[in-house]
mmCIF file of C-alpha atoms and ligand atoms in Angstrom:
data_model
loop_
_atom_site.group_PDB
_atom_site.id
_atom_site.type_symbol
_atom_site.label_atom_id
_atom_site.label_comp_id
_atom_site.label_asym_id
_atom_site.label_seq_id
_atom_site.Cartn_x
_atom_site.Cartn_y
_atom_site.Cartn_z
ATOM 1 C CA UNK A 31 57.008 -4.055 -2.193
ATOM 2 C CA UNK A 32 55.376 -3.138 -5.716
ATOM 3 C CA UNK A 33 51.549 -2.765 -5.586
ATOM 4 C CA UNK A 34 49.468 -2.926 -8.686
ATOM 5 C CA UNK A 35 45.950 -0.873 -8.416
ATOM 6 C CA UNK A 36 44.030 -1.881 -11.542
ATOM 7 C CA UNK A 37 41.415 1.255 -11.913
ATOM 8 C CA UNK A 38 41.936 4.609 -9.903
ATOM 9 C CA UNK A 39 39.941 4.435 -6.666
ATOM 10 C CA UNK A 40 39.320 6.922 -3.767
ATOM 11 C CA UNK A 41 42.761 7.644 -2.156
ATOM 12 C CA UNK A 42 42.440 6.133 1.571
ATOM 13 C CA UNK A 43 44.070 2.989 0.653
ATOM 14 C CA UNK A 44 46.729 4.543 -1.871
ATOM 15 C CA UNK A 45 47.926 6.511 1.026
ATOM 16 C CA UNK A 46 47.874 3.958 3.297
ATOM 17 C CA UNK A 47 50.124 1.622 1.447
ATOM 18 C CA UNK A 48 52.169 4.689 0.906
ATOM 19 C CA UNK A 49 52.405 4.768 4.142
ATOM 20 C CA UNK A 50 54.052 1.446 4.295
ATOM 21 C CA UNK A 51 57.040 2.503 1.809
ATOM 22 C CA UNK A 52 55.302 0.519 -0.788
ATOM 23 C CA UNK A 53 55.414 1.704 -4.676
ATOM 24 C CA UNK A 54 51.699 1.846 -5.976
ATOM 25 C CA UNK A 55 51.247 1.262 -9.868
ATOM 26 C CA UNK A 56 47.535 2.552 -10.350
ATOM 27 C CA UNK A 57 46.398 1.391 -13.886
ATOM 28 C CA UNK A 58 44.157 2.760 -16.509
ATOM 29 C CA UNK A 59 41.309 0.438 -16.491
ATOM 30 C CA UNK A 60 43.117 -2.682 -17.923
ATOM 31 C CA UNK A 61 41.090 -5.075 -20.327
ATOM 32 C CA UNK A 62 42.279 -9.154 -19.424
ATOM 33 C CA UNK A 63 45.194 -8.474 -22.017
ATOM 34 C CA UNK A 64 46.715 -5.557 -20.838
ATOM 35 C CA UNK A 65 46.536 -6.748 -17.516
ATOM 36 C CA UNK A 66 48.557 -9.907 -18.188
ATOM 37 C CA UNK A 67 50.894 -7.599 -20.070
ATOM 38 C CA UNK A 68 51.526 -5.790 -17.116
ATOM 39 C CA UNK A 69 51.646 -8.429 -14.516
ATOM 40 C CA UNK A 70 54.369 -10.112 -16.478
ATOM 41 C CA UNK A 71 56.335 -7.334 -17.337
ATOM 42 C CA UNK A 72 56.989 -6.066 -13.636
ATOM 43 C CA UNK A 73 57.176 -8.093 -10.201
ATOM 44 C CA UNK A 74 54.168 -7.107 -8.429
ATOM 45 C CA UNK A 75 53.570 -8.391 -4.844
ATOM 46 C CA UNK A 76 50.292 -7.690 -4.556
ATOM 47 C CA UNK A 77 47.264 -6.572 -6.951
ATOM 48 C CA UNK A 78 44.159 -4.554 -5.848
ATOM 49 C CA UNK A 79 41.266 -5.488 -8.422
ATOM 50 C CA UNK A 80 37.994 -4.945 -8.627
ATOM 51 C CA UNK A 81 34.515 -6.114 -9.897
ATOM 52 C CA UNK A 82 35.203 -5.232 -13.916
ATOM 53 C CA UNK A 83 38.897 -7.405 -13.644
ATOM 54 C CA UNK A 84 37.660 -11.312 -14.305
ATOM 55 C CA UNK A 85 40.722 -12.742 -12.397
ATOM 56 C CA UNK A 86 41.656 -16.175 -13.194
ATOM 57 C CA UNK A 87 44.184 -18.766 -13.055
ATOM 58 C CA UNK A 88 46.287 -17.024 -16.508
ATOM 59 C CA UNK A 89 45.774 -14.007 -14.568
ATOM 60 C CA UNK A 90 47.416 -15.613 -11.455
ATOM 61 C CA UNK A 91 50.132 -17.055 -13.395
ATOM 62 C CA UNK A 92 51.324 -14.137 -15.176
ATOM 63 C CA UNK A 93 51.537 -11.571 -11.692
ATOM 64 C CA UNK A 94 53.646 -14.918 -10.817
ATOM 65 C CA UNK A 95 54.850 -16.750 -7.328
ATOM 66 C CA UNK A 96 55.941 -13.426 -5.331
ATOM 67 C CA UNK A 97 52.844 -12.266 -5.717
ATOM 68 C CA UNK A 98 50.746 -12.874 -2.214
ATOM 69 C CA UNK A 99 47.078 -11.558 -2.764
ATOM 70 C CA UNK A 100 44.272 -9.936 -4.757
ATOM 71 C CA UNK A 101 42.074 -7.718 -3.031
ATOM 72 C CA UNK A 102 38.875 -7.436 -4.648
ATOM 73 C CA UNK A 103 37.365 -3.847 -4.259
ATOM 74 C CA UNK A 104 33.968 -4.971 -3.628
ATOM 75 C CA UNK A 105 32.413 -7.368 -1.416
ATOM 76 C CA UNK A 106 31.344 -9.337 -3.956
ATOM 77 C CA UNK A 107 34.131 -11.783 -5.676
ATOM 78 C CA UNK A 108 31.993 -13.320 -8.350
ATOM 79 C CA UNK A 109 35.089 -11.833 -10.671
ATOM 80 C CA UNK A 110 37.851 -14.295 -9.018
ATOM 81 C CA UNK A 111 38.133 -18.020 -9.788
ATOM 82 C CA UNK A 112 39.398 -19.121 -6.043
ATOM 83 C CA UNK A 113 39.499 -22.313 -6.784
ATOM 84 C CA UNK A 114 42.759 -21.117 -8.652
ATOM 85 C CA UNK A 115 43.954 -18.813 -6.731
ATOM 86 C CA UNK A 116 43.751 -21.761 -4.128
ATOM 87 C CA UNK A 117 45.883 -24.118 -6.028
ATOM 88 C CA UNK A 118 48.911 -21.634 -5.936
ATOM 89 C CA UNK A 119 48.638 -20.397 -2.211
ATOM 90 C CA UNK A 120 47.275 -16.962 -3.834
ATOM 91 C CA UNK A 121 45.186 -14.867 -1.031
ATOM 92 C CA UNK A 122 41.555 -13.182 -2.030
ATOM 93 C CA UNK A 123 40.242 -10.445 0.256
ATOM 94 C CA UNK A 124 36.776 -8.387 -0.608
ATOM 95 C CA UNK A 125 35.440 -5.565 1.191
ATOM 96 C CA UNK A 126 32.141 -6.775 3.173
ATOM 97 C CA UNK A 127 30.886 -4.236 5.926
ATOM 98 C CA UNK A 128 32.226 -1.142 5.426
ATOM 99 C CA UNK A 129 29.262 -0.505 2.273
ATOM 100 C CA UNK A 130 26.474 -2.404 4.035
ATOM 101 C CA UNK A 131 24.526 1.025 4.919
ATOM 102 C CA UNK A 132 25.178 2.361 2.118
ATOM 103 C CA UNK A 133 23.719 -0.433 -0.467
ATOM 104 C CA UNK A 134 20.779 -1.128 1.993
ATOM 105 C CA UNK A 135 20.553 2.848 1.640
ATOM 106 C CA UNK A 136 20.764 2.754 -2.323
ATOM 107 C CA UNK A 137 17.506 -0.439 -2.138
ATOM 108 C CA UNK A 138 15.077 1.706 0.031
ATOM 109 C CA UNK A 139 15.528 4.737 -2.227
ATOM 110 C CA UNK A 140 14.806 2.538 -5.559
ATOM 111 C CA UNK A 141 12.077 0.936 -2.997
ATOM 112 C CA UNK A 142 10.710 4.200 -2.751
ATOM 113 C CA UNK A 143 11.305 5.386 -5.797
ATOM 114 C CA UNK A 144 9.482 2.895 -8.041
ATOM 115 C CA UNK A 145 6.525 2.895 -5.423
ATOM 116 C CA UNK A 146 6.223 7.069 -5.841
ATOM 117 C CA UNK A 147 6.612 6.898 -9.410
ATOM 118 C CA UNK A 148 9.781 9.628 -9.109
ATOM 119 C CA UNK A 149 11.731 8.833 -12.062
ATOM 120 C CA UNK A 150 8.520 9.045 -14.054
ATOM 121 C CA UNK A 151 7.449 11.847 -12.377
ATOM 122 C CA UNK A 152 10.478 13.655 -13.185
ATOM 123 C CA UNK A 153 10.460 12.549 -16.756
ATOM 124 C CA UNK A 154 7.268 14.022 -16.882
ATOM 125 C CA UNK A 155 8.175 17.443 -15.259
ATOM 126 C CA UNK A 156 11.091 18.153 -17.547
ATOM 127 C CA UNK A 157 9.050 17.097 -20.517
ATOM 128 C CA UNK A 158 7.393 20.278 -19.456
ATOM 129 C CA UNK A 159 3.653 17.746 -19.399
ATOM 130 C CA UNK A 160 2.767 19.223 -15.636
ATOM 131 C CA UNK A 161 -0.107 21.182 -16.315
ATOM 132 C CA UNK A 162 -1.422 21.410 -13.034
ATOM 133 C CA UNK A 163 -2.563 19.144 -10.171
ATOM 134 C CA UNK A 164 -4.619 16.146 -10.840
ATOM 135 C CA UNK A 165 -6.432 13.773 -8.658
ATOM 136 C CA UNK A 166 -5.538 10.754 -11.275
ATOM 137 C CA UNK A 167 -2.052 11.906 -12.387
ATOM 138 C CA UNK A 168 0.499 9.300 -11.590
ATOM 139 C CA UNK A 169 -0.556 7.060 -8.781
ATOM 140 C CA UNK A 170 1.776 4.927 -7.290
ATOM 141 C CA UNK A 171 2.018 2.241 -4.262
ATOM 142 C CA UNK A 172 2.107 3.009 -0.988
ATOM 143 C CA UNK A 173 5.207 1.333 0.785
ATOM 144 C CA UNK A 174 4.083 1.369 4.692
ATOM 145 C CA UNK A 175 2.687 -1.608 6.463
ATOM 146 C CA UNK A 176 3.088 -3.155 3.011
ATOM 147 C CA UNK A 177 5.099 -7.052 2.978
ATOM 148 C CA UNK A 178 9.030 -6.535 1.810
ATOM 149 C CA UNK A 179 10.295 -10.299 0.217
ATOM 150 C CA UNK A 180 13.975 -10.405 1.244
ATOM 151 C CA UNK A 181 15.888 -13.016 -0.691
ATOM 152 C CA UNK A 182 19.023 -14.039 1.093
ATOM 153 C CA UNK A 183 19.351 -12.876 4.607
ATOM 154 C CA UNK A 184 23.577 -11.586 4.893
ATOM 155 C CA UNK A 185 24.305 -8.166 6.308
ATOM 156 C CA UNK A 186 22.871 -5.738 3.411
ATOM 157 C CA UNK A 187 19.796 -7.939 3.485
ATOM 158 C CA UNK A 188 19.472 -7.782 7.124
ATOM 159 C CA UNK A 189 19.748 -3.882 7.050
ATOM 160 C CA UNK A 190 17.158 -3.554 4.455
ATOM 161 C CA UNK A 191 14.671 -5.437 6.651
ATOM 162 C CA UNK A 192 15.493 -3.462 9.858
ATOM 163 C CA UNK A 193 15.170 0.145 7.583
ATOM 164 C CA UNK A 194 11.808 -1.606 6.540
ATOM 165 C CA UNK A 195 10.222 -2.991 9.754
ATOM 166 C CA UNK A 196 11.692 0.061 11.731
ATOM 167 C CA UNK A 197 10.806 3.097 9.606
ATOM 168 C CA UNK A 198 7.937 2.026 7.331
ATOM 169 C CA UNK A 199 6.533 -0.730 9.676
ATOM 170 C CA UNK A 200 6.110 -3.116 7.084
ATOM 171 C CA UNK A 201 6.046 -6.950 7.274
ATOM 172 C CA UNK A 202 9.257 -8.744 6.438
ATOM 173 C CA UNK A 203 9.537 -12.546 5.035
ATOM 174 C CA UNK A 204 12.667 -13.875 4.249
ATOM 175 C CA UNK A 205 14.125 -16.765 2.270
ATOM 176 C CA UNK A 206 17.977 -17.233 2.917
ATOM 177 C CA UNK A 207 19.501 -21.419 3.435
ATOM 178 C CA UNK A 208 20.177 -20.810 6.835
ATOM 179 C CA UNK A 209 17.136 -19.831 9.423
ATOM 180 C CA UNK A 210 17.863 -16.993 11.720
ATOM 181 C CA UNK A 211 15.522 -16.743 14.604
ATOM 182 C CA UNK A 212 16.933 -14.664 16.652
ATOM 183 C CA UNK A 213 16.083 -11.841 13.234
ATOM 184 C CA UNK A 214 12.365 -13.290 13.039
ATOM 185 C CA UNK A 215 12.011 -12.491 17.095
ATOM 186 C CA UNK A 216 13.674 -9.104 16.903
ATOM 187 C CA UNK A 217 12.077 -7.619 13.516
ATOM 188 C CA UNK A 218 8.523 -10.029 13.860
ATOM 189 C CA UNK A 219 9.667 -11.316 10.817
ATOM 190 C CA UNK A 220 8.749 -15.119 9.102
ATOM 191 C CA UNK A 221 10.972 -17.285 7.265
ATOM 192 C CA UNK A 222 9.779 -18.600 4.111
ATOM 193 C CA UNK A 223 11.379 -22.267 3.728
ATOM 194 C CA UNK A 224 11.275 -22.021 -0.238
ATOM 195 C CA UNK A 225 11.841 -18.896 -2.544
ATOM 196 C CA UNK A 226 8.345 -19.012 -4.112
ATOM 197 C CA UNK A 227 7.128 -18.814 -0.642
ATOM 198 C CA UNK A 228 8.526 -15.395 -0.544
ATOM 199 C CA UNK A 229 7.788 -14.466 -4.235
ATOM 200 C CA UNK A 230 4.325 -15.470 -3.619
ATOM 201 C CA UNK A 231 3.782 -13.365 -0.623
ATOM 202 C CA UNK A 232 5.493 -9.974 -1.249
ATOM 203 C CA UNK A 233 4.487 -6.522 -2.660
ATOM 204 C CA UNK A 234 8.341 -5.934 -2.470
ATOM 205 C CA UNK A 235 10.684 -8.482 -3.243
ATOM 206 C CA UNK A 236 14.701 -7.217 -2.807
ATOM 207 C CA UNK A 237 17.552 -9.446 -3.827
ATOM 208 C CA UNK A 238 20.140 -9.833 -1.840
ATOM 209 C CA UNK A 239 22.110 -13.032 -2.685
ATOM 210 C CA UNK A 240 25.617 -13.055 -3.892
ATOM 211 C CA UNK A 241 26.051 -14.574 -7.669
ATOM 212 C CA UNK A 242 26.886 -18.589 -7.350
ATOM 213 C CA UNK A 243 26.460 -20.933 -10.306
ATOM 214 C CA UNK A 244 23.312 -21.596 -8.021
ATOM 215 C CA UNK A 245 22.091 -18.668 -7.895
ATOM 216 C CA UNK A 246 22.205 -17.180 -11.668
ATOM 217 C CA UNK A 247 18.989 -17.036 -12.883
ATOM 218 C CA UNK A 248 17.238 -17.424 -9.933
ATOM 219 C CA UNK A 249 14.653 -15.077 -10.720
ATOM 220 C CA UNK A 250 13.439 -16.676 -14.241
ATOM 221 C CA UNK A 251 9.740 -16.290 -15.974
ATOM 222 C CA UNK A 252 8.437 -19.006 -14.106
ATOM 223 C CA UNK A 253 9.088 -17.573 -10.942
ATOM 224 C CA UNK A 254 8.370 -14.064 -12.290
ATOM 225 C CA UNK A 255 5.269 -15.533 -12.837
ATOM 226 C CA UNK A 256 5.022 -16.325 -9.029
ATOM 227 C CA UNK A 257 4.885 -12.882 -7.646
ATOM 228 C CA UNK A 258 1.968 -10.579 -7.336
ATOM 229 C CA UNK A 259 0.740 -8.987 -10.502
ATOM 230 C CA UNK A 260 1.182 -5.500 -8.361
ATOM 231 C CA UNK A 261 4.507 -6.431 -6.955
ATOM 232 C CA UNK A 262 8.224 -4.882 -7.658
ATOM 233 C CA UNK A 263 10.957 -6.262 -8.063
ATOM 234 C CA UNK A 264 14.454 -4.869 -6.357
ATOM 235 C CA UNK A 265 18.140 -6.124 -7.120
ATOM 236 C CA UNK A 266 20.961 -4.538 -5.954
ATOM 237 C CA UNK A 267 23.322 -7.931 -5.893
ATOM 238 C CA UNK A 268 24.517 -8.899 -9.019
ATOM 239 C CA UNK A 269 22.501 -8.639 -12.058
ATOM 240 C CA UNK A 270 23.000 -12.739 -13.777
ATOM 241 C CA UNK A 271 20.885 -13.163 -10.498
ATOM 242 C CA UNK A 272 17.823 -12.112 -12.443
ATOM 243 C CA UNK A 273 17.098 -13.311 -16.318
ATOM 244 C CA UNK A 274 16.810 -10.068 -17.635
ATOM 245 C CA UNK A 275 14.913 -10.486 -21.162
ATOM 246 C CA UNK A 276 12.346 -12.792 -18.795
ATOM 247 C CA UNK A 277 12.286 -9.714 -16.374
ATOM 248 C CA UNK A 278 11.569 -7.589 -19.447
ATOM 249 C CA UNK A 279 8.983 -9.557 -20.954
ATOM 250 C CA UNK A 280 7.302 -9.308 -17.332
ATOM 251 C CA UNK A 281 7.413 -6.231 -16.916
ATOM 252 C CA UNK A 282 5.857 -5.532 -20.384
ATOM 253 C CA UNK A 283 3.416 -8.100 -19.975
ATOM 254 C CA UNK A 284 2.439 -6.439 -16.302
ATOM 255 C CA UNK A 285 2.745 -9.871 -14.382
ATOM 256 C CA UNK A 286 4.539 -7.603 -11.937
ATOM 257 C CA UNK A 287 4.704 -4.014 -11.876
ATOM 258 C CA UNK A 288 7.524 -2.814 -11.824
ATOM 259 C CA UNK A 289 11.237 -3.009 -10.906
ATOM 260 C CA UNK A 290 14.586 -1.110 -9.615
ATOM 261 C CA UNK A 291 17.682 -2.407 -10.988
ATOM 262 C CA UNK A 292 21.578 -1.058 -10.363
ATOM 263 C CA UNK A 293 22.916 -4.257 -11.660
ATOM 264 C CA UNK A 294 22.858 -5.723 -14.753
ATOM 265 C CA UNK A 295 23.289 -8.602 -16.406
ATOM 266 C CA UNK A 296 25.716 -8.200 -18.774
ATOM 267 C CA UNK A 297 26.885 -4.669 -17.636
ATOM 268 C CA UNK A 298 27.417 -2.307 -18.808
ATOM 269 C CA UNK A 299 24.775 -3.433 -21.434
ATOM 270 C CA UNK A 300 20.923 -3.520 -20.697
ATOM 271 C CA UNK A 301 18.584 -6.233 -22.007
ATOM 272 C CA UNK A 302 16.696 -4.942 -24.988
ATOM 273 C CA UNK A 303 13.559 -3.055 -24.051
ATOM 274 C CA UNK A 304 14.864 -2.214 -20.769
ATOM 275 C CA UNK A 305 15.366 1.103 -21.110
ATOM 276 C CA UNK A 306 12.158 2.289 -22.671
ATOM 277 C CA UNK A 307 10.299 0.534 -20.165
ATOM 278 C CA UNK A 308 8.687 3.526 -17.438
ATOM 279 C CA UNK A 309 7.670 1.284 -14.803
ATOM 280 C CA UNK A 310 11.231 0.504 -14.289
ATOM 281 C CA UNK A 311 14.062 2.228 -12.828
ATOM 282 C CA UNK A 312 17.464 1.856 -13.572
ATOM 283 C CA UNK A 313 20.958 3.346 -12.133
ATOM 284 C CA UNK A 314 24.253 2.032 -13.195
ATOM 285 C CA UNK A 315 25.624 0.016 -10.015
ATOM 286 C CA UNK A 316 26.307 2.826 -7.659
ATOM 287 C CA UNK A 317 24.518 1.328 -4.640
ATOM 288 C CA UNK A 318 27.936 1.732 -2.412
ATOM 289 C CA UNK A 319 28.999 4.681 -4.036
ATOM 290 C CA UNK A 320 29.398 7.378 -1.267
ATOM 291 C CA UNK A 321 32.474 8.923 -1.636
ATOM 292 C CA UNK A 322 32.773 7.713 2.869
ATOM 293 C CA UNK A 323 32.075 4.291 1.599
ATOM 294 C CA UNK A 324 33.697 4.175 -1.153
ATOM 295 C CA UNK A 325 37.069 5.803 0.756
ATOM 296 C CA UNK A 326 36.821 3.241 3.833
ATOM 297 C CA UNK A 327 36.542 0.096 1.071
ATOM 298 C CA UNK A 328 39.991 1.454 -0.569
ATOM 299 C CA UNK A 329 41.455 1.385 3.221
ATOM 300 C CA UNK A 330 40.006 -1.412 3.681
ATOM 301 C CA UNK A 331 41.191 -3.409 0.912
ATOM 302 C CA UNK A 332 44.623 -1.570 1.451
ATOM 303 C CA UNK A 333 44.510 -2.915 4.598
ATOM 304 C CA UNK A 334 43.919 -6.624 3.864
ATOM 305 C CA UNK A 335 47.313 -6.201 1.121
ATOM 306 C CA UNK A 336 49.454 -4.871 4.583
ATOM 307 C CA UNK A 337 48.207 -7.653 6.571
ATOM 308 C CA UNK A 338 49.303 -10.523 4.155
ATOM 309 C CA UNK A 339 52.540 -8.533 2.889
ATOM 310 C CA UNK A 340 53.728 -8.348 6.580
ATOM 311 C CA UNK A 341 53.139 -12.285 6.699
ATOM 312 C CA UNK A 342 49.481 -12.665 8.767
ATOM 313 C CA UNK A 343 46.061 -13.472 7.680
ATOM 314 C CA UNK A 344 44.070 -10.581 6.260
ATOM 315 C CA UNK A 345 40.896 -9.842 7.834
ATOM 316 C CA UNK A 346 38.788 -10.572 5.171
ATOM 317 C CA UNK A 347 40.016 -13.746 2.951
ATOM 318 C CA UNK A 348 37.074 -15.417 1.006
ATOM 319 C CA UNK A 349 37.267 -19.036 0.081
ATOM 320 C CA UNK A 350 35.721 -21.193 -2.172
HETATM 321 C C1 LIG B 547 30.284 -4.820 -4.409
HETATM 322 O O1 LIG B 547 30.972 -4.349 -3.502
HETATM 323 O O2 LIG B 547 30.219 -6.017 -4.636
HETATM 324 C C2 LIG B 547 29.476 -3.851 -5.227
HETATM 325 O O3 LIG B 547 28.819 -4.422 -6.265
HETATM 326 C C3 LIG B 547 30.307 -2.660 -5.644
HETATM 327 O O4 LIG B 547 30.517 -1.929 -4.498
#
């Protein structure tokens, strides 16, 4: 079995389908061309791909019928077009669980880190402006008993609301389509039937929704508009999920305060103004990046490749 690995990753899941006597091709970062090149020029039986390859059906047809699966590196799998990979029997894996502590992790530090002002404050400090304490230097928000917005309610989201009910006793409202009550009982949290409801109510709201033709640009100005003027904004998902020139415009404007992005929506790019905004904070999608998390998602998506190269059903397929 020949294994194509299009970007070097951590080396869990290199050993482990070395392991299985299979050759492992790890590329250099192909761009859509290269890739097809290489798919057609060698019999691969399996590709493992991840969030910068946008796999679609010429994709698919160039790796060609003996090839089984694509295992996305990443739990999200806005990259893959399943509907093709459907129509020729092609399986798609991602990576969910192994990163959720991580990411939820990565959106409480930019929580607390656009709330104490730190990237500002270290700006500051290495700009050599600290001249000594000051009652009025740099105030931020306090983030304690304080209402986090969560906005689509899967496992990262969840763990976000239990790190914020649990250690900062705050208030937790929640938009996701499907009601969970047994969450609102445990973490005294309330559902908010509508977005807005949650946009309106929060001094934090954290995005947690995976990207669906549905959901790009579901933050826009008009619901920008919606939130508190001393409200952040926190997206760790996928950045079409938020307009970005809107978000900039808002956050010049001050209809909220501020926000904490690590994704982007046309990555690696920022929108315009982004960067010289200071009540923002930016960092370039490395919410799962632990070298632990990101080892167990290489085994992991190893793993799904073994399962559907020895003929049974990975443990992680998505579908359309
Ligand atoms: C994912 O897994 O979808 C992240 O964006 C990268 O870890």
């Amino acid at each position: 079995m020949k294994i194509l690995v299009t970007h070097e990753i951590p080396d869990a899941g290199i050993k482990l389908l070395g392991s299985k006597g299979y050759e492992v091709v790890i590329g250099n970062a192909f761009d859509k061309k290269e890739l097809i090149a290489e798919l057609a020029k060698d019999r691969y039986d399996a590709v493992l791909c991840d969030l910068n390859d946008k796999i679609d059906a010429e994709i698919f047809d160039a790796a060609g019928k003996q090839c089984k699966i694509f295992a996305n590196y990443a739990v999200g799998y806005d990259n893959m077009d399943l509907k093709a990979a459907a129509e020729r029997g092609i399986v798609i894996t991602n990576t969910p669980g192994v990163l959720t502590d991580t990411v939820a992790e990565h959106t409480f530090a930019l929580i607390l880190a656009i709330a104490h002002r730190m990237a500002e404050g270290d700006r500051f400090m290495r700009a050599g402006k600290y001249h000594g304490w000051e009652p009025m230097m740099l105030l931020g928000t306090d983030v304690s008993k304080k209402t986090l917005g969560i906005i689509g309610l899967g496992r990262i989201g969840s763990r976000v609301a239990h790190h914020a009910v649990r250690g900062f006793n705050m208030k937790v409202m929640y938009y996701d389509p499907k009601r969970n009550e047994q969450f609102e009982k445990e973490f005294g949290a309330e559902f908010g039937p509508a977005v807005e409801d949650v946009l309106r109510a929060s001094d934090f709201v954290s995005i947690h929704v995976p990207l669906l033709p549905a959901t790009r640009h579901l933050i826009n100005a008009e619901r920008l508009a919606m939130m508190k003027k001393n409200a952040y904004l926190i997206n760790t998902s996928r950045g079409p999920i938020i307009d970005e020139a809107a978000l900039v415009a808002a956050l010049r404007a001050g209809t909220i305060r501020g926000a904490a992005l690590d994704v982007f929506e046309n990555e690696p790019a920022m929108a315009p103004g982004l960067a010289e905004l200071e009540n923002a904070i930016v960092t370039p999608h490395i919410a799962s990046a632990t070298e632990g998390t990101r080892q167990a998602m290489s085994e992991l998506a190893a793993q799904n490749i073994i399962e559907a190269l020895e003929g049974r059903v990975p443990p992680n397929v998505v579908k359309g």
